[in-house]
PDB file of C-alpha atoms in Angstrom:
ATOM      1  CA  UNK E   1      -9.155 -23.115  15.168  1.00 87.00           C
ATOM      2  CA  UNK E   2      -7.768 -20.010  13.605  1.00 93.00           C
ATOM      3  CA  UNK E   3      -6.769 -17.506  15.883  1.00 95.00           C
ATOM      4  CA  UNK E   4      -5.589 -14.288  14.879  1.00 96.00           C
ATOM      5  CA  UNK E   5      -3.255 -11.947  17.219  1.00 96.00           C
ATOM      6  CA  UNK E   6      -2.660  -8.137  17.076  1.00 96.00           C
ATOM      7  CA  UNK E   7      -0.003  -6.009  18.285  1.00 96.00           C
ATOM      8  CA  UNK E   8       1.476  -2.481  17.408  1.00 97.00           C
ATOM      9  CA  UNK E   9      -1.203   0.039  18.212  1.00 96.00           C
ATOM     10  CA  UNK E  10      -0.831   2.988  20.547  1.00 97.00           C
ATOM     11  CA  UNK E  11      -0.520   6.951  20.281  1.00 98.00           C
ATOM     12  CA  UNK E  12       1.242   8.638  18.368  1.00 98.00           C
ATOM     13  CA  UNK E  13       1.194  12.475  17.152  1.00 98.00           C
ATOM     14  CA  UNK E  14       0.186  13.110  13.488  1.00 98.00           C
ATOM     15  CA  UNK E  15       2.737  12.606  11.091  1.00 98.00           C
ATOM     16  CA  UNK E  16       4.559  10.105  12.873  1.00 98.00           C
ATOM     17  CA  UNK E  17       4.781   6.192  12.165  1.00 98.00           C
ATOM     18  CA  UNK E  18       3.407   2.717  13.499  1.00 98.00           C
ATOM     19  CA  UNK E  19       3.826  -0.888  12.508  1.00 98.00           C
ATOM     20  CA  UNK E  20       1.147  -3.257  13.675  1.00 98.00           C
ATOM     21  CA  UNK E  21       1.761  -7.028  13.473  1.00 98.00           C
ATOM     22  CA  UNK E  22      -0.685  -9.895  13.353  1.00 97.00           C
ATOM     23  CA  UNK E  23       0.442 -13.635  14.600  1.00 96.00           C
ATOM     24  CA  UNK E  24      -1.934 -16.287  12.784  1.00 95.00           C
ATOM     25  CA  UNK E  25      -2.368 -19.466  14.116  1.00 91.00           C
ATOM     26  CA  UNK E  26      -4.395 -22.585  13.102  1.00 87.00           C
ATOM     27  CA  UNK E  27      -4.390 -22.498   9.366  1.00 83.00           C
ATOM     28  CA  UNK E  28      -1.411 -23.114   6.697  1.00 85.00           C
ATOM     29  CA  UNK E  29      -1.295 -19.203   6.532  1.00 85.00           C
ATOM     30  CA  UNK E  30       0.792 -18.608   3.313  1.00 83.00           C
ATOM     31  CA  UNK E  31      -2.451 -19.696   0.998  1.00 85.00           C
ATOM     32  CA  UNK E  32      -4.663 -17.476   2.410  1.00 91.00           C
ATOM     33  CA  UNK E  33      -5.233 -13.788   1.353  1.00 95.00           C
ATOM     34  CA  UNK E  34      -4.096 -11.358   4.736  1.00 96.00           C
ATOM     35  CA  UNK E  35      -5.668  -8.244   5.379  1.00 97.00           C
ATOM     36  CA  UNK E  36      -5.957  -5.160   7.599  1.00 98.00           C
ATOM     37  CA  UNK E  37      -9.499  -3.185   8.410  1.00 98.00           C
ATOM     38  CA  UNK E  38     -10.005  -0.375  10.544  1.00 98.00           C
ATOM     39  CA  UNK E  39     -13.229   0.789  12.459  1.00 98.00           C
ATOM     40  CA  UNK E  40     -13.499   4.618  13.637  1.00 97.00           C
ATOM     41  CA  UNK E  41     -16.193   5.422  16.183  1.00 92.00           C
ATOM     42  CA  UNK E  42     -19.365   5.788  14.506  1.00 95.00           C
ATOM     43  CA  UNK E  43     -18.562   4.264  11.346  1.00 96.00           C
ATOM     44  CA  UNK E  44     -18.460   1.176   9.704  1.00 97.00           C
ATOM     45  CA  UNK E  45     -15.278  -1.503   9.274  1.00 97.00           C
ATOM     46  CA  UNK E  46     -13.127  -0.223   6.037  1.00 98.00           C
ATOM     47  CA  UNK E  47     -10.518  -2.151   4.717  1.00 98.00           C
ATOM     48  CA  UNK E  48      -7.309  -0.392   4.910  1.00 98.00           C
ATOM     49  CA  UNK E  49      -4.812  -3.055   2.994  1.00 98.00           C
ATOM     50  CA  UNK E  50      -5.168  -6.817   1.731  1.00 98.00           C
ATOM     51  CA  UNK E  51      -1.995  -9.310   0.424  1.00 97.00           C
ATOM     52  CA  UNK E  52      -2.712 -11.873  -1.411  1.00 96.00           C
ATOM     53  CA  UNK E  53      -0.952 -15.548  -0.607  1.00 93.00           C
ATOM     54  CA  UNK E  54       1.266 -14.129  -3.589  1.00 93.00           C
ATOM     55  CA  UNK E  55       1.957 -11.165  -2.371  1.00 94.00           C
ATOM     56  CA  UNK E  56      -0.314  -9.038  -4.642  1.00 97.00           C
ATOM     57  CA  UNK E  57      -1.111  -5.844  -2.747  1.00 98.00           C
ATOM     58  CA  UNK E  58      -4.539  -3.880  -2.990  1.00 98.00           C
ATOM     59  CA  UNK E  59      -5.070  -0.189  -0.660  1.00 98.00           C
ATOM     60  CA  UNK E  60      -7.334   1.636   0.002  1.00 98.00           C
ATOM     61  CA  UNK E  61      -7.188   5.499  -1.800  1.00 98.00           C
ATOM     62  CA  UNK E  62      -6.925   7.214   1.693  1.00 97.00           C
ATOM     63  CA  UNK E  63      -3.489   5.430   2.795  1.00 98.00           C
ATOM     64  CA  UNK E  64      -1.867   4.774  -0.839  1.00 98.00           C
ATOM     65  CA  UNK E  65       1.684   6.262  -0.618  1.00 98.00           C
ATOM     66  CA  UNK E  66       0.879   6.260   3.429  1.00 98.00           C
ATOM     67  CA  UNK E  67       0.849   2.616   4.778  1.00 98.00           C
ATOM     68  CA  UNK E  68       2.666  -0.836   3.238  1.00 98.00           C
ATOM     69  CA  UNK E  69       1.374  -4.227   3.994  1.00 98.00           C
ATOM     70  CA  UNK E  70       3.641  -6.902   4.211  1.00 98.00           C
ATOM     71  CA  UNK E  71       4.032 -10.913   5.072  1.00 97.00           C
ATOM     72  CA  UNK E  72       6.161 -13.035   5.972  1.00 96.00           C
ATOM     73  CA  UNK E  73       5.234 -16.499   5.633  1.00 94.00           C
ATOM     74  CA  UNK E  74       7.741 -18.249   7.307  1.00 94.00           C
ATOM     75  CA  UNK E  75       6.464 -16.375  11.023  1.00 95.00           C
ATOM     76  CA  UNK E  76       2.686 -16.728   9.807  1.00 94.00           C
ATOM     77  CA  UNK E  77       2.487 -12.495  10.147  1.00 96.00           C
ATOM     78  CA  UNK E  78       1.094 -10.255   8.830  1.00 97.00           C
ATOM     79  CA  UNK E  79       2.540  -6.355   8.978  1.00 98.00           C
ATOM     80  CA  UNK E  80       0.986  -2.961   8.284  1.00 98.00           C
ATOM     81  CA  UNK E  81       3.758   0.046   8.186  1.00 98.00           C
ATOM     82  CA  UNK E  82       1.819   3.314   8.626  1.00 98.00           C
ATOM     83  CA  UNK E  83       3.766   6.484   7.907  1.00 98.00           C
ATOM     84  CA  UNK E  84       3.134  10.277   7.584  1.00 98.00           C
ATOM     85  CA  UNK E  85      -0.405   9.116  10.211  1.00 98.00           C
ATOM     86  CA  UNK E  86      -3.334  11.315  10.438  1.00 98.00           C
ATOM     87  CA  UNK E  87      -5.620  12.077  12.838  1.00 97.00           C
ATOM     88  CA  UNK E  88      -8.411  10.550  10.500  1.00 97.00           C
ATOM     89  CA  UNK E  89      -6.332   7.440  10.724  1.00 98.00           C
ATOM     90  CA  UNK E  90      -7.400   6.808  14.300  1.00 98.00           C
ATOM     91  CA  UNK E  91      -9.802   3.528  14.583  1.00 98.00           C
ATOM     92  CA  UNK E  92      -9.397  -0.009  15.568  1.00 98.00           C
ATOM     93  CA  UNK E  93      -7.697  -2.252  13.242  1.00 98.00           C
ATOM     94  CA  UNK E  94      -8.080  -5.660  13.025  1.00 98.00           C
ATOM     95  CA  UNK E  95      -6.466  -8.331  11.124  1.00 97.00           C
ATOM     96  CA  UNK E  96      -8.095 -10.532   8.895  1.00 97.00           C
ATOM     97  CA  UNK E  97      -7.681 -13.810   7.560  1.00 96.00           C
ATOM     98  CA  UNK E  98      -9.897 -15.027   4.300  1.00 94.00           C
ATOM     99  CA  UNK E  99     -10.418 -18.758   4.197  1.00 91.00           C
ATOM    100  CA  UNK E 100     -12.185 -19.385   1.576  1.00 90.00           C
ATOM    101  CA  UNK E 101     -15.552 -17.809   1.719  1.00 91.00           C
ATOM    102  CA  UNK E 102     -15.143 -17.308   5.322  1.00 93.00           C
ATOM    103  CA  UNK E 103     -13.504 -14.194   7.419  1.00 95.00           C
ATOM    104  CA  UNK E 104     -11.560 -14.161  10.625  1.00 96.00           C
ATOM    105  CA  UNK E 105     -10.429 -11.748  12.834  1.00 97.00           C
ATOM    106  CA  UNK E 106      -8.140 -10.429  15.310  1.00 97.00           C
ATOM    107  CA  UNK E 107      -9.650  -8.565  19.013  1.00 97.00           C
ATOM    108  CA  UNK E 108      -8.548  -5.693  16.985  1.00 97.00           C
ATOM    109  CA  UNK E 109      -5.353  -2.681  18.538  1.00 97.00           C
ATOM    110  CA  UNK E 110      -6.430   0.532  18.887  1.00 98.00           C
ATOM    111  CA  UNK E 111      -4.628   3.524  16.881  1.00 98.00           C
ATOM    112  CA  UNK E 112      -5.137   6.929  17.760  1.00 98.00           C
ATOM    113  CA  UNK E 113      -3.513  10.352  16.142  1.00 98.00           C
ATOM    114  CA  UNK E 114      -3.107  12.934  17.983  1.00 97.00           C
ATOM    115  CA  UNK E 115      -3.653  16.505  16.193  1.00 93.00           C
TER     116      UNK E 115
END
């Protein structure tokens, strides 16, 4: 059973920083591809950041320069530094774990930039 743990979230004013960590459990993490997604109110799941088992790194345009994504195997986690934050960076993010064809998630921490 994988289970997926977030932690990290809170308030913070804009241009300030936040690292959210995510504890996996259940799987032999370092083959499987890690990523972060974020969910604002009204509006679909994005993804924000995904690192491969290699440690390949893929962003989205909005947070390039912004936000690093990082593992380390060795503590099955998963990290995503966000710097310089906007208030358009407020959502839910939620880990995720790709296992094959199939996704899992974390409950998801709340981030929220404050103008």
């Amino acid at each position: 059973q994988v289970q997926l743990v977030e932690s990290g979230g809170g308030l913070v004013q804009a241009g300030g920083s936040l690292r959210l960590s995510c504890a996996a459990s259940g799987s032999n993490f370092s083959i499987h591809r890690m990523g972060w997604y974020r969910q604002a109110p009204g509006k679909q799941r994005e993804l924000v950041a995904i690192i491969s088992s290699g440690g390949f790194t893929n962003y989205a345009d909005s947070v390039k320069g912004r936000f690093t994504i990082s593992r380390d195997n060795a503590k099955n986690t998963v990290y995503l530094q966000m710097n310089r934050l906007k208030p358009e960076d407020t959502a839910v993010y939620y880990c995720n774990l790709l296992w094959g064809t199939r996704d899992y998630w974390g409950q998801g921490t709340q981030v929220t930039v404050s103008s």
